[in-house]
């Protein structure tokens, strides 16, 4: 027997509904309530909502062009514009995580391997967040 969830309006199995709300919507409401009370959880929640909102790229990474969105629909990967491969938001974007918490990649965001290759080829100093007396 199926009923519609009061929040997402999708048909759900009646055995999973609690107060006419499905478990995924209940979990989302709990996370939103936690984000309202905790600043770090609020930043993480806003970041995940921005990633979920998109726009997302649905094609093959090799066919990606700069006019296409960078984020992939799984919410954990993006297309690196340098090598045109799938890259993970956390593991392959650590250079941006060191500069800014919760970075959202854009068409100029290279994965760590491409960034390292550009730095080695160009000979420019690697960005650090430390004070330099030579400036």
PDB file of C-alpha atoms in Angstrom:
ATOM      1  CA  UNK A   1       0.000   0.000   0.000  1.00  0.00           C
ATOM      2  CA  UNK A   2       1.433   3.373  -0.993  1.00  0.00           C
ATOM      3  CA  UNK A   3       0.817   6.894   0.231  1.00  0.00           C
ATOM      4  CA  UNK A   4       2.466  10.184  -0.674  1.00  0.00           C
ATOM      5  CA  UNK A   5       5.028  11.758   1.623  1.00  0.00           C
ATOM      6  CA  UNK A   6       3.808  15.093   2.988  1.00  0.00           C
ATOM      7  CA  UNK A   7       7.191  16.744   2.289  1.00  0.00           C
ATOM      8  CA  UNK A   8       8.530  15.395  -1.016  1.00  0.00           C
ATOM      9  CA  UNK A   9       5.115  14.344  -2.441  1.00  0.00           C
ATOM     10  CA  UNK A  10       6.521  11.053  -3.760  1.00  0.00           C
ATOM     11  CA  UNK A  11       4.643   7.767  -3.327  1.00  0.00           C
ATOM     12  CA  UNK A  12       6.195   5.725  -0.502  1.00  0.00           C
ATOM     13  CA  UNK A  13       5.462   2.429   1.173  1.00  0.00           C
ATOM     14  CA  UNK A  14       3.060   3.037   4.050  1.00  0.00           C
ATOM     15  CA  UNK A  15       5.192   0.920   6.415  1.00  0.00           C
ATOM     16  CA  UNK A  16       8.091   3.388   6.165  1.00  0.00           C
ATOM     17  CA  UNK A  17       6.077   6.558   6.776  1.00  0.00           C
ATOM     18  CA  UNK A  18       6.065   8.217  10.181  1.00  0.00           C
ATOM     19  CA  UNK A  19       3.562  11.063  10.603  1.00  0.00           C
ATOM     20  CA  UNK A  20       3.098  11.006   6.808  1.00  0.00           C
ATOM     21  CA  UNK A  21       6.807  11.791   6.257  1.00  0.00           C
ATOM     22  CA  UNK A  22       9.271   9.369   4.646  1.00  0.00           C
ATOM     23  CA  UNK A  23      12.588   8.463   6.365  1.00  0.00           C
ATOM     24  CA  UNK A  24      14.751  10.419   3.915  1.00  0.00           C
ATOM     25  CA  UNK A  25      12.729  13.601   4.497  1.00  0.00           C
ATOM     26  CA  UNK A  26      12.875  13.021   8.273  1.00  0.00           C
ATOM     27  CA  UNK A  27      16.661  12.710   8.098  1.00  0.00           C
ATOM     28  CA  UNK A  28      16.860  15.892   6.011  1.00  0.00           C
ATOM     29  CA  UNK A  29      14.704  17.769   8.539  1.00  0.00           C
ATOM     30  CA  UNK A  30      16.930  16.570  11.395  1.00  0.00           C
ATOM     31  CA  UNK A  31      20.067  17.705   9.544  1.00  0.00           C
ATOM     32  CA  UNK A  32      18.509  21.114   8.861  1.00  0.00           C
ATOM     33  CA  UNK A  33      17.612  21.476  12.548  1.00  0.00           C
ATOM     34  CA  UNK A  34      21.164  20.530  13.552  1.00  0.00           C
ATOM     35  CA  UNK A  35      22.568  23.005  11.012  1.00  0.00           C
ATOM     36  CA  UNK A  36      20.475  25.772  12.540  1.00  0.00           C
ATOM     37  CA  UNK A  37      21.997  25.198  15.974  1.00  0.00           C
ATOM     38  CA  UNK A  38      25.640  24.354  15.112  1.00  0.00           C
ATOM     39  CA  UNK A  39      27.773  26.715  12.982  1.00  0.00           C
ATOM     40  CA  UNK A  40      30.104  24.043  11.556  1.00  0.00           C
ATOM     41  CA  UNK A  41      27.166  21.795  10.738  1.00  0.00           C
ATOM     42  CA  UNK A  42      25.462  24.795   9.134  1.00  0.00           C
ATOM     43  CA  UNK A  43      28.452  25.426   6.853  1.00  0.00           C
ATOM     44  CA  UNK A  44      28.619  21.751   5.887  1.00  0.00           C
ATOM     45  CA  UNK A  45      24.849  21.652   5.267  1.00  0.00           C
ATOM     46  CA  UNK A  46      24.967  24.794   3.084  1.00  0.00           C
ATOM     47  CA  UNK A  47      27.885  23.304   1.111  1.00  0.00           C
ATOM     48  CA  UNK A  48      26.019  20.041   0.503  1.00  0.00           C
ATOM     49  CA  UNK A  49      22.893  21.933  -0.554  1.00  0.00           C
ATOM     50  CA  UNK A  50      24.926  24.034  -3.024  1.00  0.00           C
ATOM     51  CA  UNK A  51      26.442  20.865  -4.492  1.00  0.00           C
ATOM     52  CA  UNK A  52      23.020  19.233  -4.707  1.00  0.00           C
ATOM     53  CA  UNK A  53      21.505  22.300  -6.398  1.00  0.00           C
ATOM     54  CA  UNK A  54      23.874  22.026  -9.327  1.00  0.00           C
ATOM     55  CA  UNK A  55      24.095  22.543 -12.268  1.00  0.00           C
ATOM     56  CA  UNK A  56      25.412  19.056 -12.988  1.00  0.00           C
ATOM     57  CA  UNK A  57      27.180  17.537 -15.977  1.00  0.00           C
ATOM     58  CA  UNK A  58      25.676  14.256 -17.201  1.00  0.00           C
ATOM     59  CA  UNK A  59      27.958  13.301 -20.098  1.00  0.00           C
ATOM     60  CA  UNK A  60      31.296  11.541 -20.319  1.00  0.00           C
ATOM     61  CA  UNK A  61      34.203  13.448 -18.742  1.00  0.00           C
ATOM     62  CA  UNK A  62      36.255  13.147 -21.959  1.00  0.00           C
ATOM     63  CA  UNK A  63      33.542  15.059 -23.866  1.00  0.00           C
ATOM     64  CA  UNK A  64      33.440  17.916 -21.318  1.00  0.00           C
ATOM     65  CA  UNK A  65      33.848  21.483 -22.673  1.00  0.00           C
ATOM     66  CA  UNK A  66      34.389  24.720 -20.700  1.00  0.00           C
ATOM     67  CA  UNK A  67      30.768  25.678 -21.399  1.00  0.00           C
ATOM     68  CA  UNK A  68      29.510  22.632 -19.478  1.00  0.00           C
ATOM     69  CA  UNK A  69      29.074  22.562 -15.687  1.00  0.00           C
ATOM     70  CA  UNK A  70      31.928  20.982 -13.741  1.00  0.00           C
ATOM     71  CA  UNK A  71      30.016  19.116 -11.013  1.00  0.00           C
ATOM     72  CA  UNK A  72      28.858  15.568 -11.623  1.00  0.00           C
ATOM     73  CA  UNK A  73      25.426  14.452 -10.467  1.00  0.00           C
ATOM     74  CA  UNK A  74      26.697  12.052  -7.775  1.00  0.00           C
ATOM     75  CA  UNK A  75      27.634  15.031  -5.578  1.00  0.00           C
ATOM     76  CA  UNK A  76      31.138  13.720  -4.843  1.00  0.00           C
ATOM     77  CA  UNK A  77      33.032  14.227  -8.103  1.00  0.00           C
ATOM     78  CA  UNK A  78      33.805  16.942 -10.636  1.00  0.00           C
ATOM     79  CA  UNK A  79      35.410  17.017 -14.095  1.00  0.00           C
ATOM     80  CA  UNK A  80      38.984  18.299 -14.003  1.00  0.00           C
ATOM     81  CA  UNK A  81      39.358  20.808 -16.872  1.00  0.00           C
ATOM     82  CA  UNK A  82      43.053  19.944 -17.250  1.00  0.00           C
ATOM     83  CA  UNK A  83      42.957  16.176 -17.724  1.00  0.00           C
ATOM     84  CA  UNK A  84      39.170  15.825 -18.338  1.00  0.00           C
ATOM     85  CA  UNK A  85      38.805  12.974 -15.852  1.00  0.00           C
ATOM     86  CA  UNK A  86      36.582  12.418 -12.828  1.00  0.00           C
ATOM     87  CA  UNK A  87      38.128  13.897  -9.708  1.00  0.00           C
ATOM     88  CA  UNK A  88      36.900  13.570  -6.132  1.00  0.00           C
ATOM     89  CA  UNK A  89      35.835  16.772  -4.356  1.00  0.00           C
ATOM     90  CA  UNK A  90      37.885  16.013  -1.238  1.00  0.00           C
ATOM     91  CA  UNK A  91      40.744  13.741  -2.266  1.00  0.00           C
ATOM     92  CA  UNK A  92      41.639  15.409  -5.583  1.00  0.00           C
ATOM     93  CA  UNK A  93      40.967  19.018  -4.580  1.00  0.00           C
ATOM     94  CA  UNK A  94      43.097  19.285  -1.431  1.00  0.00           C
ATOM     95  CA  UNK A  95      44.953  22.398  -2.636  1.00  0.00           C
ATOM     96  CA  UNK A  96      41.646  24.315  -2.620  1.00  0.00           C
ATOM     97  CA  UNK A  97      40.543  22.818   0.724  1.00  0.00           C
ATOM     98  CA  UNK A  98      43.729  24.260   2.272  1.00  0.00           C
ATOM     99  CA  UNK A  99      42.812  27.762   1.079  1.00  0.00           C
ATOM    100  CA  UNK A 100      39.067  27.828   1.696  1.00  0.00           C
ATOM    101  CA  UNK A 101      36.753  25.491   3.587  1.00  0.00           C
ATOM    102  CA  UNK A 102      34.094  23.788   1.470  1.00  0.00           C
ATOM    103  CA  UNK A 103      35.261  24.863  -2.014  1.00  0.00           C
ATOM    104  CA  UNK A 104      32.909  24.436  -4.946  1.00  0.00           C
ATOM    105  CA  UNK A 105      34.931  23.698  -8.103  1.00  0.00           C
ATOM    106  CA  UNK A 106      34.527  25.803 -11.207  1.00  0.00           C
ATOM    107  CA  UNK A 107      35.883  25.553 -14.756  1.00  0.00           C
ATOM    108  CA  UNK A 108      39.296  26.791 -13.547  1.00  0.00           C
ATOM    109  CA  UNK A 109      39.650  24.287 -10.666  1.00  0.00           C
ATOM    110  CA  UNK A 110      42.322  21.732 -11.490  1.00  0.00           C
ATOM    111  CA  UNK A 111      42.733  18.438  -9.688  1.00  0.00           C
ATOM    112  CA  UNK A 112      45.824  18.063  -7.503  1.00  0.00           C
ATOM    113  CA  UNK A 113      47.758  16.096 -10.139  1.00  0.00           C
ATOM    114  CA  UNK A 114      47.201  18.772 -12.820  1.00  0.00           C
ATOM    115  CA  UNK A 115      47.951  21.547 -10.332  1.00  0.00           C
ATOM    116  CA  UNK A 116      51.205  19.848  -9.296  1.00  0.00           C
ATOM    117  CA  UNK A 117      52.172  19.376 -12.956  1.00  0.00           C
ATOM    118  CA  UNK A 118      51.479  23.069 -13.715  1.00  0.00           C
ATOM    119  CA  UNK A 119      53.573  24.188 -10.742  1.00  0.00           C
ATOM    120  CA  UNK A 120      56.474  21.923 -11.703  1.00  0.00           C
ATOM    121  CA  UNK A 121      56.364  23.008 -15.363  1.00  0.00           C
ATOM    122  CA  UNK A 122      55.878  26.713 -14.670  1.00  0.00           C
ATOM    123  CA  UNK A 123      58.407  27.048 -11.871  1.00  0.00           C
ATOM    124  CA  UNK A 124      56.122  29.338  -9.879  1.00  0.00           C
ATOM    125  CA  UNK A 125      56.290  29.016  -6.097  1.00  0.00           C
ATOM    126  CA  UNK A 126      53.615  26.911  -4.469  1.00  0.00           C
ATOM    127  CA  UNK A 127      51.021  28.955  -2.584  1.00  0.00           C
ATOM    128  CA  UNK A 128      51.272  28.690   1.164  1.00  0.00           C
ATOM    129  CA  UNK A 129      49.219  30.493   3.725  1.00  0.00           C
ATOM    130  CA  UNK A 130      52.293  31.533   5.709  1.00  0.00           C
ATOM    131  CA  UNK A 131      53.793  34.983   6.081  1.00  0.00           C
ATOM    132  CA  UNK A 132      56.848  35.569   3.887  1.00  0.00           C
ATOM    133  CA  UNK A 133      59.388  38.229   4.926  1.00  0.00           C
ATOM    134  CA  UNK A 134      60.693  38.591   1.359  1.00  0.00           C
ATOM    135  CA  UNK A 135      57.535  40.329   0.158  1.00  0.00           C
TER     136      UNK A 135
END
